[in-house]
mmCIF file of C-alpha atoms and ligand atoms in Angstrom:
data_model
loop_
_atom_site.group_PDB
_atom_site.id
_atom_site.type_symbol
_atom_site.label_atom_id
_atom_site.label_comp_id
_atom_site.label_asym_id
_atom_site.label_seq_id
_atom_site.Cartn_x
_atom_site.Cartn_y
_atom_site.Cartn_z
ATOM 1 C CA MET E 1 -108.057 114.357 106.920
ATOM 2 C CA SER E 2 -107.587 117.054 104.900
ATOM 3 C CA ALA E 3 -104.513 118.524 103.314
ATOM 4 C CA GLU E 4 -104.538 121.701 104.822
ATOM 5 C CA THR E 5 -104.436 119.976 108.490
ATOM 6 C CA ILE E 6 -101.513 117.326 108.953
ATOM 7 C CA SER E 7 -101.082 115.663 111.911
ATOM 8 C CA LYS E 8 -98.365 116.530 114.822
ATOM 9 C CA ASN E 9 -98.166 113.528 115.300
ATOM 10 C CA THR E 10 -97.739 112.432 111.212
ATOM 11 C CA LEU E 11 -94.699 115.241 111.661
ATOM 12 C CA GLU E 12 -93.250 114.108 114.378
ATOM 13 C CA LYS E 13 -92.761 110.834 113.385
ATOM 14 C CA ILE E 14 -91.534 111.751 110.486
ATOM 15 C CA ALA E 15 -89.426 114.685 112.006
ATOM 16 C CA SER E 16 -87.261 111.366 114.174
ATOM 17 C CA ALA E 17 -87.201 108.766 111.681
ATOM 18 C CA LYS E 18 -85.001 107.499 111.180
ATOM 19 C CA SER E 19 -85.653 105.717 107.527
ATOM 20 C CA VAL E 20 -88.514 106.759 105.197
ATOM 21 C CA VAL E 21 -89.533 105.370 101.950
ATOM 22 C CA PHE E 22 -92.137 107.000 99.671
ATOM 23 C CA PHE E 23 -93.853 103.579 97.783
ATOM 24 C CA THR E 24 -95.395 105.116 94.606
ATOM 25 C CA GLY E 25 -97.582 104.973 91.674
ATOM 26 C CA ALA E 26 -98.623 106.660 88.718
ATOM 27 C CA GLY E 27 -100.903 109.487 90.711
ATOM 28 C CA MET E 28 -97.270 110.991 91.835
ATOM 29 C CA SER E 29 -97.322 111.769 88.208
ATOM 30 C CA ALA E 30 -99.858 112.921 86.736
ATOM 31 C CA GLU E 31 -99.238 116.905 87.562
ATOM 32 C CA SER E 32 -96.330 115.868 85.460
ATOM 33 C CA GLY E 33 -99.493 115.466 82.389
ATOM 34 C CA ILE E 34 -98.841 111.604 82.819
ATOM 35 C CA PRO E 35 -102.168 109.753 82.658
ATOM 36 C CA VAL E 36 -102.901 106.761 85.635
ATOM 37 C CA PHE E 37 -104.015 103.608 84.289
ATOM 38 C CA ARG E 38 -107.586 103.242 86.301
ATOM 39 C CA GLY E 39 -110.227 105.542 87.351
ATOM 40 C CA LYS E 40 -112.064 108.110 85.569
ATOM 41 C CA ASP E 41 -109.240 109.718 83.587
ATOM 42 C CA GLY E 42 -107.194 106.422 82.985
ATOM 43 C CA ILE E 43 -105.665 104.657 80.411
ATOM 44 C CA TRP E 44 -107.605 100.908 81.473
ATOM 45 C CA ASN E 45 -111.140 103.100 80.445
ATOM 46 C CA LYS E 46 -110.215 103.042 76.812
ATOM 47 C CA LEU E 47 -107.794 100.791 76.339
ATOM 48 C CA LYS E 48 -107.924 97.340 77.286
ATOM 49 C CA PRO E 49 -104.998 96.000 79.293
ATOM 50 C CA GLU E 50 -104.293 91.968 78.076
ATOM 51 C CA GLU E 51 -103.948 93.607 74.864
ATOM 52 C CA LEU E 52 -101.150 96.134 75.377
ATOM 53 C CA ALA E 53 -99.422 95.198 78.498
ATOM 54 C CA ASN E 54 -98.805 91.445 78.969
ATOM 55 C CA PHE E 55 -96.274 89.306 76.531
ATOM 56 C CA ASP E 56 -98.738 87.525 74.608
ATOM 57 C CA ALA E 57 -100.014 90.260 73.825
ATOM 58 C CA PHE E 58 -96.848 91.767 72.162
ATOM 59 C CA LEU E 59 -96.263 88.298 70.459
ATOM 60 C CA LYS E 60 -99.643 88.683 68.846
ATOM 61 C CA ASN E 61 -99.834 92.734 67.371
ATOM 62 C CA PRO E 62 -95.926 93.850 68.451
ATOM 63 C CA ASP E 63 -95.967 97.118 66.168
ATOM 64 C CA LEU E 64 -99.471 97.747 67.968
ATOM 65 C CA VAL E 65 -97.717 97.938 71.865
ATOM 66 C CA TRP E 66 -94.687 99.749 70.254
ATOM 67 C CA GLU E 67 -96.229 102.283 68.853
ATOM 68 C CA TRP E 68 -98.547 102.538 72.037
ATOM 69 C CA TYR E 69 -95.059 102.736 74.233
ATOM 70 C CA ASN E 70 -93.565 105.255 71.832
ATOM 71 C CA HIS E 71 -96.907 106.863 72.325
ATOM 72 C CA ARG E 72 -96.882 106.900 76.036
ATOM 73 C CA LYS E 73 -92.664 107.662 75.382
ATOM 74 C CA GLN E 74 -93.534 111.127 73.913
ATOM 75 C CA ILE E 75 -95.542 111.996 77.123
ATOM 76 C CA ILE E 76 -93.018 111.067 78.954
ATOM 77 C CA HIS E 77 -90.370 112.449 76.940
ATOM 78 C CA GLU E 78 -92.633 116.341 77.039
ATOM 79 C CA SER E 79 -93.393 115.753 81.074
ATOM 80 C CA VAL E 80 -91.191 117.711 83.527
ATOM 81 C CA PRO E 81 -90.958 116.422 87.302
ATOM 82 C CA ASN E 82 -93.973 118.256 89.177
ATOM 83 C CA LYS E 83 -93.189 119.741 93.479
ATOM 84 C CA GLY E 84 -94.167 116.163 94.164
ATOM 85 C CA HIS E 85 -91.228 115.079 92.613
ATOM 86 C CA PHE E 86 -88.906 117.750 94.018
ATOM 87 C CA ALA E 87 -89.977 117.111 97.519
ATOM 88 C CA ILE E 88 -89.374 113.722 97.736
ATOM 89 C CA ALA E 89 -85.937 114.590 96.427
ATOM 90 C CA GLU E 90 -85.583 117.306 98.968
ATOM 91 C CA PHE E 91 -86.758 115.006 101.204
ATOM 92 C CA GLU E 92 -83.255 112.780 101.110
ATOM 93 C CA LYS E 93 -81.055 115.813 102.537
ATOM 94 C CA ILE E 94 -82.748 116.408 105.609
ATOM 95 C CA LEU E 95 -83.703 113.027 106.486
ATOM 96 C CA PRO E 96 -80.963 110.443 107.545
ATOM 97 C CA GLU E 97 -82.024 107.581 104.999
ATOM 98 C CA VAL E 98 -85.057 107.971 102.270
ATOM 99 C CA THR E 99 -85.829 105.319 100.112
ATOM 100 C CA VAL E 100 -87.960 105.974 96.298
ATOM 101 C CA VAL E 101 -89.565 102.865 95.889
ATOM 102 C CA THR E 102 -91.863 103.567 91.923
ATOM 103 C CA GLN E 103 -94.560 101.590 89.871
ATOM 104 C CA ASN E 104 -93.789 104.662 87.785
ATOM 105 C CA ILE E 105 -91.836 103.564 84.320
ATOM 106 C CA ASP E 106 -91.464 107.124 83.629
ATOM 107 C CA ASN E 107 -87.658 108.457 85.392
ATOM 108 C CA LEU E 108 -89.240 111.645 87.001
ATOM 109 C CA HIS E 109 -88.092 111.069 90.803
ATOM 110 C CA LYS E 110 -84.686 110.415 89.317
ATOM 111 C CA ARG E 111 -84.821 113.775 87.140
ATOM 112 C CA ALA E 112 -85.866 115.302 90.553
ATOM 113 C CA GLY E 113 -82.702 114.435 91.991
ATOM 114 C CA SER E 114 -84.059 111.139 94.039
ATOM 115 C CA LYS E 115 -80.524 109.341 94.465
ATOM 116 C CA ASN E 116 -81.840 105.994 96.437
ATOM 117 C CA ILE E 117 -84.225 104.384 93.874
ATOM 118 C CA TYR E 118 -85.735 101.092 93.593
ATOM 119 C CA GLU E 119 -87.808 100.699 89.732
ATOM 120 C CA LEU E 120 -90.641 97.730 90.662
ATOM 121 C CA HIS E 121 -92.038 97.536 87.125
ATOM 122 C CA GLY E 122 -89.307 98.618 84.900
ATOM 123 C CA ASN E 123 -88.544 101.594 82.923
ATOM 124 C CA ILE E 124 -89.540 103.138 79.437
ATOM 125 C CA GLU E 125 -86.376 104.204 78.506
ATOM 126 C CA ARG E 126 -85.006 100.601 78.288
ATOM 127 C CA ASN E 127 -85.578 98.369 75.545
ATOM 128 C CA PHE E 128 -84.257 94.696 75.426
ATOM 129 C CA CYS E 129 -84.143 92.002 72.374
ATOM 130 C CA ILE E 130 -86.706 89.236 73.425
ATOM 131 C CA LYS E 131 -84.646 87.169 71.688
ATOM 132 C CA CYS E 132 -80.776 87.142 72.729
ATOM 133 C CA HIS E 133 -81.320 89.444 75.420
ATOM 134 C CA THR E 134 -79.201 92.470 74.231
ATOM 135 C CA TYR E 135 -80.047 96.025 76.030
ATOM 136 C CA TYR E 136 -80.694 99.082 73.663
ATOM 137 C CA ASN E 137 -81.606 101.853 74.914
ATOM 138 C CA GLU E 138 -80.832 105.255 73.724
ATOM 139 C CA GLU E 139 -80.199 104.058 70.360
ATOM 140 C CA ILE E 140 -83.487 103.077 69.854
ATOM 141 C CA GLU E 141 -85.503 105.350 67.432
ATOM 142 C CA LEU E 142 -89.580 105.961 67.791
ATOM 143 C CA THR E 143 -90.370 104.159 65.106
ATOM 144 C CA ASP E 144 -94.215 103.044 63.945
ATOM 145 C CA LYS E 145 -92.962 99.333 64.105
ATOM 146 C CA ALA E 146 -91.153 97.101 66.459
ATOM 147 C CA PRO E 147 -87.726 97.103 66.346
ATOM 148 C CA ARG E 148 -85.289 93.697 65.388
ATOM 149 C CA CYS E 149 -82.191 93.378 67.028
ATOM 150 C CA LYS E 150 -79.273 92.316 65.183
ATOM 151 C CA CYS E 151 -80.151 88.482 66.410
ATOM 152 C CA GLY E 152 -83.491 88.860 63.836
ATOM 153 C CA GLY E 153 -85.636 89.178 67.494
ATOM 154 C CA LEU E 154 -88.464 91.280 68.605
ATOM 155 C CA ILE E 155 -87.169 94.214 70.922
ATOM 156 C CA ARG E 156 -89.739 95.330 73.718
ATOM 157 C CA PRO E 157 -89.905 97.436 76.262
ATOM 158 C CA ASP E 158 -88.525 97.105 79.555
ATOM 159 C CA VAL E 159 -91.018 97.109 81.823
ATOM 160 C CA VAL E 160 -92.964 94.952 83.767
ATOM 161 C CA TRP E 161 -95.710 93.276 81.672
ATOM 162 C CA PHE E 162 -99.018 91.050 83.762
ATOM 163 C CA GLY E 163 -98.037 88.013 84.733
ATOM 164 C CA GLU E 164 -94.293 88.912 84.544
ATOM 165 C CA TYR E 165 -92.169 88.523 87.958
ATOM 166 C CA LEU E 166 -90.975 91.909 88.960
ATOM 167 C CA PRO E 167 -87.208 92.137 88.978
ATOM 168 C CA GLN E 168 -85.472 90.569 91.748
ATOM 169 C CA ASP E 169 -82.843 92.786 93.218
ATOM 170 C CA GLN E 170 -85.148 95.669 93.064
ATOM 171 C CA PHE E 171 -88.208 93.915 94.680
ATOM 172 C CA ILE E 172 -86.075 92.161 97.227
ATOM 173 C CA ALA E 173 -84.021 95.600 98.225
ATOM 174 C CA SER E 174 -87.425 97.493 98.471
ATOM 175 C CA GLU E 175 -88.525 94.560 100.918
ATOM 176 C CA ASN E 176 -86.246 95.508 102.669
ATOM 177 C CA ALA E 177 -86.688 98.653 103.066
ATOM 178 C CA SER E 178 -89.756 98.130 103.774
ATOM 179 C CA GLU E 179 -89.933 96.538 106.586
ATOM 180 C CA ASN E 180 -87.388 98.816 108.236
ATOM 181 C CA CYS E 181 -88.337 101.972 108.004
ATOM 182 C CA ASP E 182 -89.794 103.972 110.742
ATOM 183 C CA VAL E 183 -92.341 106.233 108.235
ATOM 184 C CA PHE E 184 -94.256 105.000 105.064
ATOM 185 C CA PHE E 185 -95.850 107.038 102.405
ATOM 186 C CA ILE E 186 -98.110 105.675 100.148
ATOM 187 C CA VAL E 187 -98.787 108.463 97.118
ATOM 188 C CA GLY E 188 -100.601 108.257 94.393
ATOM 189 C CA THR E 189 -101.304 104.496 94.020
ATOM 190 C CA SER E 190 -104.371 102.788 93.307
ATOM 191 C CA ALA E 191 -102.840 99.693 94.905
ATOM 192 C CA VAL E 192 -104.100 97.734 93.638
ATOM 193 C CA VAL E 193 -101.981 95.750 91.707
ATOM 194 C CA PHE E 194 -99.061 93.127 93.205
ATOM 195 C CA PRO E 195 -96.901 92.019 93.751
ATOM 196 C CA ALA E 196 -96.027 95.461 94.404
ATOM 197 C CA ALA E 197 -98.936 96.734 96.492
ATOM 198 C CA SER E 198 -97.580 93.380 99.107
ATOM 199 C CA LEU E 199 -94.773 96.688 100.424
ATOM 200 C CA ILE E 200 -97.567 98.007 102.763
ATOM 201 C CA TYR E 201 -98.885 95.327 104.027
ATOM 202 C CA ALA E 202 -95.142 94.293 104.860
ATOM 203 C CA ALA E 203 -94.429 97.868 106.339
ATOM 204 C CA LYS E 204 -98.112 97.499 108.214
ATOM 205 C CA GLU E 205 -96.629 93.887 109.676
ATOM 206 C CA LYS E 206 -93.125 95.033 110.649
ATOM 207 C CA GLY E 207 -94.745 98.635 112.723
ATOM 208 C CA ALA E 208 -94.570 101.493 110.077
ATOM 209 C CA TYR E 209 -95.910 104.895 110.448
ATOM 210 C CA LEU E 210 -98.205 104.913 107.107
ATOM 211 C CA VAL E 211 -99.131 108.101 105.548
ATOM 212 C CA GLU E 212 -101.665 107.606 102.171
ATOM 213 C CA ILE E 213 -101.247 110.808 100.010
ATOM 214 C CA ASN E 214 -103.836 110.304 97.156
ATOM 215 C CA ILE E 215 -106.942 112.163 95.152
ATOM 216 C CA GLU E 216 -109.316 109.546 97.104
ATOM 217 C CA SER E 217 -109.979 106.796 99.438
ATOM 218 C CA THR E 218 -108.373 102.919 98.356
ATOM 219 C CA GLU E 219 -107.734 99.537 98.753
ATOM 220 C CA ALA E 220 -105.324 100.336 101.363
ATOM 221 C CA SER E 221 -106.773 103.161 102.905
ATOM 222 C CA ARG E 222 -108.291 101.625 106.017
ATOM 223 C CA ILE E 223 -104.898 100.403 107.431
ATOM 224 C CA MET E 224 -103.328 103.891 107.638
ATOM 225 C CA ASN E 225 -102.270 106.088 110.023
ATOM 226 C CA GLU E 226 -102.898 108.972 108.238
ATOM 227 C CA SER E 227 -104.816 109.309 104.926
ATOM 228 C CA LEU E 228 -104.306 113.205 103.948
ATOM 229 C CA TYR E 229 -106.272 113.143 100.811
ATOM 230 C CA GLY E 230 -105.750 116.578 98.308
ATOM 231 C CA ARG E 231 -103.112 116.211 95.334
ATOM 232 C CA ALA E 232 -99.347 114.922 95.463
ATOM 233 C CA GLY E 233 -97.929 118.566 94.347
ATOM 234 C CA ASP E 234 -99.399 120.613 96.512
ATOM 235 C CA ILE E 235 -99.330 118.136 99.735
ATOM 236 C CA LEU E 236 -95.804 116.874 99.827
ATOM 237 C CA PRO E 237 -94.062 120.723 99.791
ATOM 238 C CA LYS E 238 -96.135 121.654 102.123
ATOM 239 C CA ILE E 239 -95.090 118.407 104.994
ATOM 240 C CA LEU E 240 -91.639 119.058 103.368
ATOM 241 C CA GLU E 241 -92.553 122.926 104.688
ATOM 242 C CA GLU E 242 -93.774 122.120 107.996
ATOM 243 C CA VAL E 243 -90.684 118.941 108.554
ATOM 244 C CA LYS E 244 -87.962 121.863 108.008
ATOM 245 C CA ASN E 245 -89.375 124.024 109.827
ATOM 246 C CA LYS E 246 -89.384 121.355 112.762
ATOM 247 C CA LEU E 247 -85.652 120.131 112.673
ATOM 248 C CA ALA E 248 -84.698 124.255 112.413
HETATM 249 C C1 BJW B 301 -103.050 111.109 92.443
HETATM 250 C C2 BJW B 301 -103.801 111.926 91.926
HETATM 251 C C3 BJW B 301 -103.042 113.344 92.386
HETATM 252 C C4 BJW B 301 -104.283 110.866 90.729
HETATM 253 N N1 BJW B 301 -101.728 112.820 93.361
HETATM 254 N N2 BJW B 301 -102.927 110.855 93.402
HETATM 255 C C5 BJW B 301 -105.576 88.130 89.053
HETATM 256 C C6 BJW B 301 -105.491 87.761 87.545
HETATM 257 C C7 BJW B 301 -104.824 87.970 86.947
HETATM 258 C C8 BJW B 301 -103.668 88.510 87.742
HETATM 259 C C9 BJW B 301 -103.276 89.100 89.036
HETATM 260 C C10 BJW B 301 -104.982 88.482 90.263
HETATM 261 N N3 BJW B 301 -104.321 88.462 90.990
HETATM 262 C C11 BJW B 301 -103.334 89.336 91.089
HETATM 263 C C12 BJW B 301 -102.472 89.017 89.941
HETATM 264 C C13 BJW B 301 -101.299 89.269 89.240
HETATM 265 C C14 BJW B 301 -100.705 90.938 88.390
HETATM 266 C C15 BJW B 301 -102.431 91.575 89.567
HETATM 267 O O1 BJW B 301 -101.981 92.451 90.207
HETATM 268 N N4 BJW B 301 -103.375 91.800 88.554
HETATM 269 C C16 BJW B 301 -104.445 93.131 89.798
HETATM 270 C C17 BJW B 301 -104.429 94.376 88.354
HETATM 271 C C18 BJW B 301 -105.919 92.615 89.783
HETATM 272 N N5 BJW B 301 -100.211 91.330 88.686
HETATM 273 C C19 BJW B 301 -98.775 91.016 88.000
HETATM 274 O O2 BJW B 301 -99.353 90.451 86.792
HETATM 275 C C20 BJW B 301 -97.714 91.097 88.210
HETATM 276 N N6 BJW B 301 -96.543 90.271 88.189
HETATM 277 C C21 BJW B 301 -96.944 88.985 88.874
HETATM 278 O O3 BJW B 301 -97.580 88.790 89.996
HETATM 279 O O4 BJW B 301 -95.580 87.939 89.141
HETATM 280 C C22 BJW B 301 -95.890 86.556 89.652
HETATM 281 C C23 BJW B 301 -96.588 85.941 87.951
HETATM 282 C C24 BJW B 301 -96.144 85.397 87.033
HETATM 283 C C25 BJW B 301 -96.007 84.272 86.445
HETATM 284 C C26 BJW B 301 -97.214 84.014 86.491
HETATM 285 C C27 BJW B 301 -98.194 84.494 87.574
HETATM 286 C C28 BJW B 301 -97.268 85.238 88.842
HETATM 287 C C29 BJW B 301 -97.033 92.753 87.211
HETATM 288 C C30 BJW B 301 -98.001 93.505 87.688
HETATM 289 C C31 BJW B 301 -97.167 94.331 85.817
HETATM 290 C C32 BJW B 301 -97.785 95.698 86.421
HETATM 291 N N7 BJW B 301 -97.582 96.561 85.412
HETATM 292 C C33 BJW B 301 -98.127 98.072 84.538
HETATM 293 C C34 BJW B 301 -97.645 98.394 83.648
HETATM 294 C C35 BJW B 301 -96.314 98.429 83.698
HETATM 295 C C36 BJW B 301 -95.663 99.236 81.778
HETATM 296 C C37 BJW B 301 -96.376 100.116 81.467
HETATM 297 O O5 BJW B 301 -96.222 101.766 82.538
HETATM 298 O O6 BJW B 301 -97.629 100.441 80.767
HETATM 299 O O7 BJW B 301 -97.960 98.933 86.092
HETATM 300 S S1 BJW B 301 -99.823 98.158 84.441
HETATM 301 C C38 BJW B 301 -99.998 99.826 86.235
HETATM 302 O O8 BJW B 301 -100.635 99.243 87.267
HETATM 303 C C39 BJW B 301 -98.560 99.915 86.115
HETATM 304 C C40 BJW B 301 -98.505 100.555 87.040
HETATM 305 O O9 BJW B 301 -97.285 100.687 87.709
HETATM 306 C C41 BJW B 301 -99.782 99.726 88.315
HETATM 307 C C42 BJW B 301 -99.981 100.274 89.575
HETATM 308 O O10 BJW B 301 -101.167 100.867 88.580
HETATM 309 P P1 BJW B 301 -100.813 102.304 89.740
HETATM 310 O O11 BJW B 301 -99.827 103.069 89.557
HETATM 311 O O12 BJW B 301 -101.148 102.495 91.341
HETATM 312 O O13 BJW B 301 -101.926 103.057 89.509
HETATM 313 P P2 BJW B 301 -103.419 104.076 88.643
HETATM 314 O O14 BJW B 301 -103.923 105.339 87.507
HETATM 315 O O15 BJW B 301 -103.862 102.540 89.523
HETATM 316 O O16 BJW B 301 -103.712 104.714 90.542
HETATM 317 C C43 BJW B 301 -103.449 105.752 90.129
HETATM 318 C C44 BJW B 301 -103.666 106.911 91.475
HETATM 319 O O17 BJW B 301 -103.450 108.267 91.805
HETATM 320 C C45 BJW B 301 -104.978 106.559 92.520
HETATM 321 O O18 BJW B 301 -105.595 106.054 93.368
HETATM 322 C C46 BJW B 301 -105.646 108.035 91.866
HETATM 323 O O19 BJW B 301 -106.942 108.693 93.053
HETATM 324 C C47 BJW B 301 -104.322 108.891 92.146
HETATM 325 N N8 BJW B 301 -103.936 110.069 92.233
HETATM 326 N N9 BJW B 301 -104.195 111.309 90.412
HETATM 327 C C48 BJW B 301 -102.268 112.175 94.223
HETATM 328 N N10 BJW B 301 -102.601 113.925 91.026
#
């Protein structure tokens, strides 16, 4: 269905929901100028994930991986939340319980004002030493070379690379929210990376109403109750407006 027509049933489900989850991916931040991973303009078309987004790649070439994260950190620092992020933050004010479960590492939900956020793939603002696990946050300078900890160990960004476990507290809390929500939004994700994408199926299994917002269909589209095709920054404010009218 196009963004112009959000079904009456979907609006009613949202307006009467006790608990809503927004599960978000890179497409959520695309309109903020942060590139997505897959698809025609995706990062992985030009760069190989196996050379950059795994621990062995970091050990083999720490400076290259560090430089790539610095570059992305700069893009993220210069970006601001878009209308979609703000709409989700606003939903928190009008619905009883809203949880954001994000695969993004960019902090934009927080900067838009969302409070109840779980980060499945870490956060680019944090860094830690791979040897002694000391955390370094704002103190890290954006240098070309991978910095070293006082103990001599390499410092890496606190993000989840392929083959690494997700932060268990964030994943368990996300699973709990997904299994207990009435409406589960899937926004701007290709839904191909696991275990994050398993939350979509967990929510479905427990009877949540599933609404997808994406510019194109995804791996998970076939199990949606409603798919809204268009930009998250256009569709989310429209849904917010219509839900507000319904609740007024
Ligand atoms: C818009 C829009 C707009 C655009 N509006 N929409 C086979 C081989 C090897 C591994 C595996 C395998 N099978 C399964 C695995 C496991 C692997 C995995 O899932 N791989 C698959 C890709 C095959 N998973 C893992 O390794 C995970 N860990 C794990 O499984 O641990 C257990 C384990 C431990 C030890 C040994 C073995 C297993 C970890 C996954 C970590 C993912 N990390 C990354 C990088 C994070 C740091 C960084 O940013 O650099 O996370 S990869 C990347 O993908 C990033 C994202 O969070 C994640 C998901 O991508 P996302 O968000 O969906 O973005 P895109 O680009 O894919 O999609 C964007 C969407 O937006 C598109 O649909 C567009 O259409 C849409 N869009 N503009 C609305 N304006």
